[in-house]
Short mmCIF file of C-alpha atoms in Angstrom, two decimals:
data_model
loop_
_atom_site.label_atom_id
_atom_site.label_comp_id
_atom_site.label_asym_id
_atom_site.label_seq_id
_atom_site.Cartn_x
_atom_site.Cartn_y
_atom_site.Cartn_z
CA MET A 1 -14.40 29.86 -44.97
CA THR A 2 -16.41 31.66 -47.64
CA ALA A 3 -20.03 32.27 -46.72
CA PRO A 4 -22.52 29.86 -48.26
CA LEU A 5 -24.75 30.78 -51.14
CA VAL A 6 -28.20 31.21 -49.60
CA VAL A 7 -31.17 30.23 -51.74
CA ILE A 8 -34.79 30.87 -50.78
CA LEU A 9 -37.04 28.13 -52.12
CA ALA A 10 -40.18 29.82 -53.44
CA GLY A 11 -41.21 27.70 -56.41
CA GLY A 12 -44.42 26.26 -54.99
CA GLU A 13 -47.69 27.45 -56.48
CA GLY A 14 -49.27 28.10 -53.09
CA GLN A 15 -52.71 26.98 -54.24
CA ARG A 16 -54.01 26.39 -50.70
CA MET A 17 -53.03 29.97 -49.90
CA GLY A 18 -54.78 31.26 -53.02
CA GLY A 19 -51.58 31.68 -55.05
CA ALA A 20 -48.76 34.25 -55.00
CA LYS A 21 -47.53 32.97 -51.64
CA PRO A 22 -44.12 34.76 -51.67
CA LEU A 23 -45.91 38.11 -51.99
CA ARG A 24 -48.36 37.53 -49.14
CA MET A 25 -48.07 40.07 -46.34
CA LEU A 26 -47.11 39.16 -42.78
CA HIS A 27 -46.87 41.89 -40.16
CA GLY A 28 -46.46 44.56 -42.84
CA GLU A 29 -43.80 42.67 -44.79
CA ARG A 30 -43.99 40.32 -47.77
CA LEU A 31 -42.97 36.75 -46.99
CA VAL A 32 -40.19 36.83 -49.58
CA ASP A 33 -38.85 40.10 -48.12
CA ARG A 34 -38.82 38.62 -44.63
CA ALA A 35 -36.87 35.62 -45.91
CA LEU A 36 -34.47 37.89 -47.81
CA ARG A 37 -33.82 39.98 -44.72
CA LYS A 38 -32.81 36.91 -42.75
CA ALA A 39 -30.80 35.40 -45.59
CA ARG A 40 -28.76 38.55 -46.14
CA ALA A 41 -27.57 38.37 -42.55
CA TRP A 42 -25.93 35.04 -43.41
CA SER A 43 -24.36 35.69 -46.81
CA ASP A 44 -23.34 38.27 -49.39
CA ASP A 45 -24.90 36.10 -52.13
CA VAL A 46 -28.64 35.46 -51.80
CA ARG A 47 -30.95 34.24 -54.54
CA VAL A 48 -34.50 32.95 -54.94
CA ALA A 49 -35.42 29.69 -56.69
CA LEU A 50 -38.69 29.88 -58.61
CA ARG A 51 -40.76 28.11 -61.23
CA ASP A 52 -41.64 31.42 -62.88
CA ARG A 53 -40.13 34.89 -62.44
CA ARG A 54 -43.63 36.31 -62.13
CA GLN A 55 -43.95 34.63 -58.71
CA ILE A 56 -41.92 37.50 -57.21
CA GLU A 57 -42.57 40.22 -59.74
CA GLY A 58 -41.24 43.52 -58.45
CA VAL A 59 -38.70 41.99 -56.02
CA ASP A 60 -35.09 42.99 -56.67
CA VAL A 61 -33.14 39.75 -56.17
CA PRO A 62 -31.28 37.33 -58.46
CA VAL A 63 -33.56 34.51 -59.59
CA LEU A 64 -32.80 30.85 -60.24
CA LEU A 65 -35.38 29.07 -62.37
CA ASP A 66 -36.29 25.50 -61.45
CA ASP A 67 -35.96 22.67 -63.94
CA PRO A 68 -39.57 22.05 -65.06
CA ALA A 69 -38.83 18.34 -65.43
CA ILE A 70 -38.29 17.96 -61.67
CA GLU A 71 -41.19 18.16 -59.22
CA GLY A 72 -41.06 19.76 -55.82
CA PRO A 73 -38.24 21.43 -53.87
CA LEU A 74 -35.63 19.09 -55.35
CA ALA A 75 -35.80 21.29 -58.46
CA GLY A 76 -34.89 24.32 -56.40
CA LEU A 77 -32.04 22.46 -54.74
CA ARG A 78 -30.65 21.47 -58.11
CA SER A 79 -30.72 25.11 -59.25
CA ALA A 80 -29.10 26.19 -55.98
CA LEU A 81 -26.27 23.66 -56.13
CA THR A 82 -25.58 24.48 -59.78
CA ALA A 83 -25.42 28.21 -58.99
CA ALA A 84 -23.13 27.58 -56.02
CA ARG A 85 -20.70 25.60 -58.14
CA GLU A 86 -20.64 28.36 -60.75
CA ALA A 87 -20.04 30.95 -58.01
CA GLY A 88 -17.24 28.93 -56.40
CA ARG A 89 -19.12 28.45 -53.10
CA GLU A 90 -18.44 25.32 -51.07
CA MET A 91 -21.91 25.20 -49.52
CA VAL A 92 -25.52 26.19 -50.10
CA LEU A 93 -28.01 27.05 -47.38
CA THR A 94 -31.65 26.63 -48.40
CA ILE A 95 -34.66 28.04 -46.59
CA PRO A 96 -38.31 28.14 -47.67
CA CYS A 97 -40.03 31.48 -48.15
CA ASP A 98 -43.07 30.26 -46.17
CA ALA A 99 -41.36 29.47 -42.84
CA PRO A 100 -41.15 32.96 -41.30
CA PHE A 101 -39.72 31.98 -37.91
CA VAL A 102 -36.55 30.07 -38.89
CA PRO A 103 -33.87 30.57 -36.22
CA GLY A 104 -31.29 33.29 -36.59
CA ASP A 105 -28.46 30.86 -35.84
CA LEU A 106 -29.56 28.43 -38.56
CA ALA A 107 -26.58 28.99 -40.86
CA ALA A 108 -23.92 28.88 -38.14
CA ALA A 109 -25.36 25.85 -36.38
CA LEU A 110 -25.78 23.79 -39.54
CA GLU A 111 -22.31 24.67 -40.80
CA ALA A 112 -20.81 23.69 -37.44
CA ALA A 113 -22.63 20.34 -37.51
CA ILE A 114 -22.05 19.22 -41.09
CA GLY A 115 -18.65 17.61 -40.47
CA THR A 116 -17.80 15.20 -43.27
CA ASN A 117 -21.45 14.77 -44.28
CA GLY A 118 -22.95 16.01 -47.50
CA VAL A 119 -25.67 17.95 -45.71
CA ALA A 120 -26.80 19.19 -42.30
CA LEU A 121 -30.56 19.36 -41.76
CA ALA A 122 -32.71 21.22 -39.27
CA ARG A 123 -34.75 18.91 -37.05
CA SER A 124 -37.42 19.20 -34.39
CA ALA A 125 -37.40 15.61 -33.24
CA PRO A 126 -38.64 13.40 -34.69
CA ASP A 127 -39.29 15.57 -37.77
CA LEU A 128 -36.60 16.60 -40.24
CA HIS A 129 -36.96 19.90 -42.11
CA PRO A 130 -35.02 19.24 -45.33
CA THR A 131 -35.78 22.62 -46.93
CA CYS A 132 -33.84 24.21 -44.03
CA ALA A 133 -30.46 22.69 -44.75
CA MET A 134 -26.80 23.31 -45.47
CA TRP A 135 -25.65 21.32 -48.51
CA ARG A 136 -22.11 20.76 -49.75
CA THR A 137 -21.94 21.89 -53.38
CA GLU A 138 -20.26 18.60 -54.30
CA THR A 139 -23.55 16.77 -53.65
CA LEU A 140 -24.59 18.08 -57.08
CA ASP A 141 -22.60 15.17 -58.54
CA LEU A 142 -25.05 12.74 -56.89
CA LEU A 143 -28.17 14.39 -58.29
CA PRO A 144 -28.31 13.09 -61.89
CA ASP A 145 -28.54 9.44 -60.87
CA TYR A 146 -30.97 10.26 -58.06
CA VAL A 147 -33.25 12.18 -60.43
CA ALA A 148 -32.97 9.41 -63.05
CA SER A 149 -34.19 6.93 -60.44
CA GLY A 150 -37.49 8.82 -60.27
CA ARG A 151 -37.08 9.80 -56.63
CA ARG A 152 -37.86 13.38 -55.61
CA SER A 153 -37.64 13.31 -51.80
CA LEU A 154 -35.20 15.77 -50.24
CA ILE A 155 -34.86 13.50 -47.23
CA GLY A 156 -34.06 10.58 -49.52
CA PHE A 157 -31.39 12.67 -51.21
CA ALA A 158 -29.99 13.72 -47.84
CA GLU A 159 -29.78 10.07 -46.82
CA LEU A 160 -27.86 9.34 -50.01
CA ALA A 161 -25.46 12.25 -49.36
CA GLY A 162 -25.10 11.47 -45.66
CA TYR A 163 -26.53 13.93 -43.17
CA ALA A 164 -26.15 15.41 -39.70
CA ALA A 165 -29.11 16.99 -37.89
CA VAL A 166 -29.42 19.96 -35.54
CA ASP A 167 -32.39 20.26 -33.19
CA TRP A 168 -34.59 23.30 -32.59
CA ASP A 169 -38.08 23.78 -31.18
CA SER A 170 -40.74 22.86 -33.76
CA ARG A 171 -42.29 26.33 -33.58
CA ARG A 172 -39.26 27.67 -35.44
CA PHE A 173 -40.41 25.79 -38.55
CA PHE A 174 -44.08 26.75 -38.54
CA ASN A 175 -45.02 26.55 -42.22
CA LEU A 176 -47.60 28.76 -43.93
CA ASN A 177 -49.71 26.69 -46.28
CA ARG A 178 -53.24 28.04 -45.72
CA PRO A 179 -54.82 31.40 -44.93
CA GLU A 180 -55.37 30.13 -41.38
CA ASP A 181 -51.62 29.60 -40.98
CA LEU A 182 -50.93 33.15 -42.10
CA ALA A 183 -53.48 34.41 -39.58
CA GLU A 184 -51.82 32.39 -36.81
CA ALA A 185 -48.39 33.79 -37.70
CA GLU A 186 -49.84 37.29 -37.66
CA ARG A 187 -51.34 36.61 -34.24
CA ARG A 188 -47.97 35.52 -32.89
CA LEU A 189 -46.24 38.63 -34.16
CA ALA A 190 -48.97 41.06 -33.09
CA SER A 191 -49.60 39.53 -29.66
CA GLU A 192 -49.68 42.00 -26.79
CA VAL A 193 -50.32 39.28 -24.22
CA GLU A 194 -47.59 36.77 -25.00
CA ASP A 195 -43.97 37.80 -24.67
CA VAL A 196 -43.08 37.32 -28.32
CA ASP A 197 -39.93 38.38 -30.15
CA PRO A 198 -41.20 40.45 -33.12
CA ALA A 199 -38.31 39.29 -35.32
CA SER A 200 -38.89 35.57 -34.88
CA GLY A 201 -42.46 35.23 -33.64
CA PHE A 202 -41.07 32.96 -30.95
CA ASP A 203 -41.68 33.23 -27.21
CA ARG A 204 -38.84 35.07 -25.52
CA GLY A 205 -36.62 33.04 -23.26
CA PRO A 206 -33.02 32.07 -22.67
CA PRO A 207 -30.82 32.06 -25.80
CA GLY A 208 -30.37 28.75 -27.54
CA HIS A 209 -32.38 26.21 -29.48
#
């Protein structure tokens, strides 16, 4: 099967972080570059969904611009699904630029779980992580009516499409919204006391979820 299109969702303004979130540094690497490094291990076609190209000024990557009429990450998903259809890809994997510890087996595990569903979502029970998801490109056909209804929830759209879920430890989806979160992520990666994998920021241990 052809690799999925991978789209990094980076359209949020990041106001609680002080703006320019994708360009914030973590362990000597910009958040968007960290996400790109992981994404390129999963696919030969990686793009970034943004509200404004200036959000990642100076980053060499194809950009998808969000529909300004749609609020939140649903706008990025719409751009991603449209691009996947144009590229002839059967699936789209989305990840957020501000979750630096997403698991390395995310793409393979979600693709294996999707079955006949429209989407496979990451989960750390009981929480779903709908920005970390593998979507069938054909779910684009469901979006116009969903958007027209006024709904903007990714989980609501996943419920409409039908979803499977794959479980990982919640620390894999640590999200950076505030300066304190960035400091905590830095601590995890720089720790000399804890046995931490520098690539993931996750405590070392047996392979698996």
